[in-house]
CSV table of C-alpha atoms in Angstrom, one decimal:
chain,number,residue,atom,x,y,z
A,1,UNK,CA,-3.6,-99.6,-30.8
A,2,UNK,CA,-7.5,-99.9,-31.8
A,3,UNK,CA,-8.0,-102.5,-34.3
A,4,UNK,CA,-10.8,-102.5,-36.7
A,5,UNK,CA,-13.6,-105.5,-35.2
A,6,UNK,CA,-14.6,-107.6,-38.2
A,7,UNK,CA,-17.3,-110.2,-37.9
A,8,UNK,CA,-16.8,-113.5,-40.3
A,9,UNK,CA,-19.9,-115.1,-41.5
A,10,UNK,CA,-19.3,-118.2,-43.4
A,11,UNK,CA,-21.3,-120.2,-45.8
A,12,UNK,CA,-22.2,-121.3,-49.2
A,13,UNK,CA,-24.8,-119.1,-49.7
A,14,UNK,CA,-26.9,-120.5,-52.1
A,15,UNK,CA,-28.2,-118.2,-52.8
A,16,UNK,CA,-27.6,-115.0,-50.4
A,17,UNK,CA,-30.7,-113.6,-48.9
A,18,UNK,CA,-32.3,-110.8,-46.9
A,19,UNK,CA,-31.9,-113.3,-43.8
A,20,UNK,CA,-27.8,-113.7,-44.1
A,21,UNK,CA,-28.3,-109.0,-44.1
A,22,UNK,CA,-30.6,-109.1,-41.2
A,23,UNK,CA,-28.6,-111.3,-39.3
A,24,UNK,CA,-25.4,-109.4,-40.0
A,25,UNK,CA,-26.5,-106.4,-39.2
A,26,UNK,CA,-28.2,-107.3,-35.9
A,27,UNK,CA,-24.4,-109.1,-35.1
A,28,UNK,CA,-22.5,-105.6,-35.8
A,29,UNK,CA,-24.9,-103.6,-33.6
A,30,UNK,CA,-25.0,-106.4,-30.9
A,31,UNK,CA,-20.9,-107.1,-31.2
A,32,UNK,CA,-20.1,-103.6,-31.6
A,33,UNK,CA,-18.3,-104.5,-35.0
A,34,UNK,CA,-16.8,-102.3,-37.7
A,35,UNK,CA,-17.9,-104.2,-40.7
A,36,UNK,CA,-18.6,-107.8,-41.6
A,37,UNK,CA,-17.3,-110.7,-43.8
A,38,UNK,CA,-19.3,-112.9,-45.8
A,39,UNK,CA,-17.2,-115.7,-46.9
A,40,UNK,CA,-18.7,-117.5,-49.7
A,41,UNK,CA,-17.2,-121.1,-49.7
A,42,UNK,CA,-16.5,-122.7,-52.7
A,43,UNK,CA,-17.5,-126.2,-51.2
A,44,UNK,CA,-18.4,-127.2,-47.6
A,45,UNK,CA,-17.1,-130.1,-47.1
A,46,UNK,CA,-20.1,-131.0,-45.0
A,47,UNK,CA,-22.1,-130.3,-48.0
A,48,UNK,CA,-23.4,-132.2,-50.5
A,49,UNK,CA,-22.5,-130.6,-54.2
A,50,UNK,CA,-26.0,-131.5,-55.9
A,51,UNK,CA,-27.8,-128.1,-56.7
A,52,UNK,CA,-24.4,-125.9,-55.4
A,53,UNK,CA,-24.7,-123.3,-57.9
A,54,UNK,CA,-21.2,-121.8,-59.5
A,55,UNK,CA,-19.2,-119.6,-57.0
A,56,UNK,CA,-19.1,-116.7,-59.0
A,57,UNK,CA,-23.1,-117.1,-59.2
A,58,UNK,CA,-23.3,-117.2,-55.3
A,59,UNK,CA,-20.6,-114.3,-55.3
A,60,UNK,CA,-23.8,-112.3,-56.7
A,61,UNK,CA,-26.2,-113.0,-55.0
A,62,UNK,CA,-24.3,-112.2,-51.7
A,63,UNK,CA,-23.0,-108.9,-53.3
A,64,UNK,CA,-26.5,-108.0,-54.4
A,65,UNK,CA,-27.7,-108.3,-51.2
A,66,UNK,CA,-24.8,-107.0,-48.7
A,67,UNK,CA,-24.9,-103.3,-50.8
A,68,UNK,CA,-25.4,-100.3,-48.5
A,69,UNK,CA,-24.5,-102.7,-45.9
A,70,UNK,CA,-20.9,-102.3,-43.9
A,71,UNK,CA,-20.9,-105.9,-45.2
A,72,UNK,CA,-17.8,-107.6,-47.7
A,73,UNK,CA,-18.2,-110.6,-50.0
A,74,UNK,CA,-15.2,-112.4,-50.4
A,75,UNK,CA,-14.1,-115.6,-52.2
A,76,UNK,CA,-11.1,-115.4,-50.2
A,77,UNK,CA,-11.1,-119.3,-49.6
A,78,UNK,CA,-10.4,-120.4,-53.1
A,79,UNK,CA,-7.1,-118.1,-52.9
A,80,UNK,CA,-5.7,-119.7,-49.8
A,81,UNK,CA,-7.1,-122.7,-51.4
A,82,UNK,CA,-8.7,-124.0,-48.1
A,83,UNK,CA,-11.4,-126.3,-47.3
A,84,UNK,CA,-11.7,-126.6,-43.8
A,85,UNK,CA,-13.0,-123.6,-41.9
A,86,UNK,CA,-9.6,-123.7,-39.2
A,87,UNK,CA,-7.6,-123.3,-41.8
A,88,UNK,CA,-9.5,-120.2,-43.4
A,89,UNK,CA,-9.9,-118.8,-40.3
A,90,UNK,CA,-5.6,-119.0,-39.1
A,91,UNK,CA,-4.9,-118.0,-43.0
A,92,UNK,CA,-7.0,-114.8,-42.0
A,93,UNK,CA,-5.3,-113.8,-38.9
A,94,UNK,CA,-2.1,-114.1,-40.8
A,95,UNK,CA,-2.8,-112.1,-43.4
A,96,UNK,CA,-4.9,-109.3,-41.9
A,97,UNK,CA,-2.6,-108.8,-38.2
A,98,UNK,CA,-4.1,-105.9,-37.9
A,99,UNK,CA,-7.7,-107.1,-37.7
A,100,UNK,CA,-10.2,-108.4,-34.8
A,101,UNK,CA,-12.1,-110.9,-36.2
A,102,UNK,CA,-14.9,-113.0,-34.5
A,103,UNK,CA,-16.7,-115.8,-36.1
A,104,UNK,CA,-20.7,-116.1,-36.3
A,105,UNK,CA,-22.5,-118.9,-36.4
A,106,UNK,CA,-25.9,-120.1,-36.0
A,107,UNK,CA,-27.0,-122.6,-33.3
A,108,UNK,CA,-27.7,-125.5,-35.7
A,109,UNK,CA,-24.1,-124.8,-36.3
A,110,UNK,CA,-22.9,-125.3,-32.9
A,111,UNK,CA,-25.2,-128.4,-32.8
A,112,UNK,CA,-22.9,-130.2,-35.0
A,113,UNK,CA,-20.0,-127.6,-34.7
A,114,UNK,CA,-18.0,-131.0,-33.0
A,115,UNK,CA,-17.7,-132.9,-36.6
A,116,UNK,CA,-15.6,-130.0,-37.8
A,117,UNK,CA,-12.5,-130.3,-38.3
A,118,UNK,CA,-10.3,-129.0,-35.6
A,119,UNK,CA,-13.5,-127.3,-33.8
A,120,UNK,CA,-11.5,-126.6,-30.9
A,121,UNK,CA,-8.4,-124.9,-32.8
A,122,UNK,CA,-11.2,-122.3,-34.5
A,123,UNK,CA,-12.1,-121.7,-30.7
A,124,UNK,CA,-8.8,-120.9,-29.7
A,125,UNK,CA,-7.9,-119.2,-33.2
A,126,UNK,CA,-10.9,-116.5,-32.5
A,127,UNK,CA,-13.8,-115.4,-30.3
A,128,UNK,CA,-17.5,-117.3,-31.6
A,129,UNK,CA,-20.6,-115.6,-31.3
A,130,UNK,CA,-23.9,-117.8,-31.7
A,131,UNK,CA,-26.7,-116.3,-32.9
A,132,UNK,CA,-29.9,-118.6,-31.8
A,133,UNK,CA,-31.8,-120.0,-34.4
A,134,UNK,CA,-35.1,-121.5,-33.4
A,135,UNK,CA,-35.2,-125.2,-33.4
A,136,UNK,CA,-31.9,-126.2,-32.8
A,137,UNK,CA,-31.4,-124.3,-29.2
A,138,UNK,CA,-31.8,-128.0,-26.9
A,139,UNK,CA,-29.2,-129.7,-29.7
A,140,UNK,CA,-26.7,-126.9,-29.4
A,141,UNK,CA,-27.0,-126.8,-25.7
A,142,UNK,CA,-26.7,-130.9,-25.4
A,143,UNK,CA,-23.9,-130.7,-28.1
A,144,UNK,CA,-20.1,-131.8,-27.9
A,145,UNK,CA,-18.7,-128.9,-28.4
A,146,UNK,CA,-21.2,-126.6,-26.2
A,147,UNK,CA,-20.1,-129.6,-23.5
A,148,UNK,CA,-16.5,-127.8,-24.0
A,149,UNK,CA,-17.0,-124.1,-25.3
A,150,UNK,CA,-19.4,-123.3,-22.2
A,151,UNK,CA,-16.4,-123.3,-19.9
A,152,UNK,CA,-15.4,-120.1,-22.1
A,153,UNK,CA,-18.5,-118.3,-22.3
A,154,UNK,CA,-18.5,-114.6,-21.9
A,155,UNK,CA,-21.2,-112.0,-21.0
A,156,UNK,CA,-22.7,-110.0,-24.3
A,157,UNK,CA,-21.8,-106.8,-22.4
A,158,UNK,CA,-18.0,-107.7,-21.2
A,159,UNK,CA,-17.5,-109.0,-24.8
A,160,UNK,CA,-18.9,-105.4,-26.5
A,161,UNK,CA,-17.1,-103.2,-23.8
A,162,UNK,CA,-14.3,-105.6,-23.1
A,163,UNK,CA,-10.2,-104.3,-24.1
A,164,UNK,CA,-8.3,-106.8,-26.8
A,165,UNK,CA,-10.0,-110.0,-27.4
A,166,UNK,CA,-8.7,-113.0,-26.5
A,167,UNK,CA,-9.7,-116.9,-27.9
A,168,UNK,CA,-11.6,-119.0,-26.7
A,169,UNK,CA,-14.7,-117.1,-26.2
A,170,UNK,CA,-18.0,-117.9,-26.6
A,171,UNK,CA,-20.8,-115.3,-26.4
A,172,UNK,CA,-24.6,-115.9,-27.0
A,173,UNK,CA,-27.1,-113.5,-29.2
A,174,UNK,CA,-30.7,-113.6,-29.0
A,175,UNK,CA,-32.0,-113.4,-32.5
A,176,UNK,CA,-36.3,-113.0,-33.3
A,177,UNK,CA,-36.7,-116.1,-35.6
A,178,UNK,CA,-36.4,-115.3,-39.6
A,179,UNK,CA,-38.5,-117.7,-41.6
A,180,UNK,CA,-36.3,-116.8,-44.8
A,181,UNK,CA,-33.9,-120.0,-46.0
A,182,UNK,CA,-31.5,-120.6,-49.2
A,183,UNK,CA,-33.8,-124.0,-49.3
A,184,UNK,CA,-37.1,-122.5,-49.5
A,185,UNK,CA,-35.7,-119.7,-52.2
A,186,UNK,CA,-34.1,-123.1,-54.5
A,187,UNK,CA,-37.2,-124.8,-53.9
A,188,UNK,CA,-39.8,-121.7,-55.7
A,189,UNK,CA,-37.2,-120.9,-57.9
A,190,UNK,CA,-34.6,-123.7,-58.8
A,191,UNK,CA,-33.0,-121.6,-61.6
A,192,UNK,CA,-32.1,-118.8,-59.4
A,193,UNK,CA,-28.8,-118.8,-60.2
A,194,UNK,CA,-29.0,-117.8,-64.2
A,195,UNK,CA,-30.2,-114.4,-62.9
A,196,UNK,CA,-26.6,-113.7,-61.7
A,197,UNK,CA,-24.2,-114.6,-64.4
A,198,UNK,CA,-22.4,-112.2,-66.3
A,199,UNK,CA,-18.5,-111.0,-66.1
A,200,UNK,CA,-16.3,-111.8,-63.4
A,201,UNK,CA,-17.6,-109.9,-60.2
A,202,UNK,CA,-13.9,-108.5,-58.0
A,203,UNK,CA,-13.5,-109.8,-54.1
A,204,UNK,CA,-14.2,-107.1,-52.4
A,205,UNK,CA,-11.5,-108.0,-49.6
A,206,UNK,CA,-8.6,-109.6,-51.9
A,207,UNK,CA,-10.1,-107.4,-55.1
A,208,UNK,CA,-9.2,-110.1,-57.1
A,209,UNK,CA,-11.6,-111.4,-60.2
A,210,UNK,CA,-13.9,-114.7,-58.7
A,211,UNK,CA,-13.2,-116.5,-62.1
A,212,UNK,CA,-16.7,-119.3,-62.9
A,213,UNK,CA,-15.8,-122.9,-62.3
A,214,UNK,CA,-13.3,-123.8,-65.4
A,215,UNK,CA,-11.8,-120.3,-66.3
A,216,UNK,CA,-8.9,-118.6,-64.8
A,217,UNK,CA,-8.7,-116.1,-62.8
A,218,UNK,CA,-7.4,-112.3,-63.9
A,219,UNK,CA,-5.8,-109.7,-61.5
């Protein structure tokens, strides 16, 4: 049985930006992937909350920029009421059986990927792809976890072409730099988020409302 190949790109984007498409895109070429996640997080833990605009603000901007994209914005964390990326990930696999998901994260992600918690049960819960980002290549390679995770890596074209996937599984993508940050965007324009308030936008994986901060959510 062929399963559909989703690719799961985490984050609090803060806002969303034509870096978090580009990257995506490039992933579902390079991957060979149906469609991808983006999984808007309504805290990282590893996060500090100063300037984290409302989720259903974020929710926006991601959904403003994933259209004409085989791209999803979901929420989907504040449903299973989750905080820590192993448990999204295994509350994922559970729900959606019939799905092939593969995580995606950036090399500065992998650089301190070892003060997650449970780094190595999101290893073995799904296959990771690292997209290099520039900078933070020498951390990721001196890293904990690469120390670990390198023991499972897998060739880009054996990962693309491969049968079923299997976990752990660590494949590397070659990225050309993208200047583009949530930072730089908060920096030249810190009210950013007013431009996307309005009604309740829908998840467009659960379709369920993504209520602001203080109001409840509708079906």
């Amino acid at each position: 049985m062929v399963y559909a190949k989703i690719g799961l790109l985490g984050g609090s984007f803060n806002p969303a930006h034509g870096g978090h498409r580009r990257i995506s895109l490039f992933a579902l070429e390079a991957l060979g992937l149906d469609e991808i996640w983006w999984l808007v997080s309504p805290g990282n833990p590893l996060k500090p909350k100063k300037g984290m605009a409302p989720l259903s603000a974020r929710f926006r901007s991601a959904v403003e920029q994933a259209k004409r994209a085989p791209i999803r914005v979901t929420a989907i964390e504040r449903q299973f009421q989750t905080r820590f990326t192993v448990d999204t990930l295994r509350a994922l696999t559970r729900r959606y059986p019939k799905r092939e998901f593969v995580w995606l994260m950036g090399s500065d992600n992998l650089a301190q990927f070892h003060r997650w918690r449970d780094w190595r049960g999101i290893a073995e819960t799904m296959p990771i792809a690292v997209v290099a980002r520039p900078g933070y290549d020498a951390a990721a390679v001196a890293s904990p976890a690469m120390a670990w995770l390198r023991h499972f890596r897998v060739p880009l074209a054996s990962f693309r072409h491969g049968g079923e996937w299997s976990a752990p599984a660590l494949v590397t993508l070659r990225f050309d730099p993208d200047p583009r940050s949530a930072t730089a965007i908060r920096r030249a324009n810190p009210d950013w988020a007013s431009r996307h308030a309005g009604k309740s936008p829908r998840d467009q994986v659960t379709h369920r409302l993504i209520a602001s901060e203080g109001e409840a959510a509708t079906q």
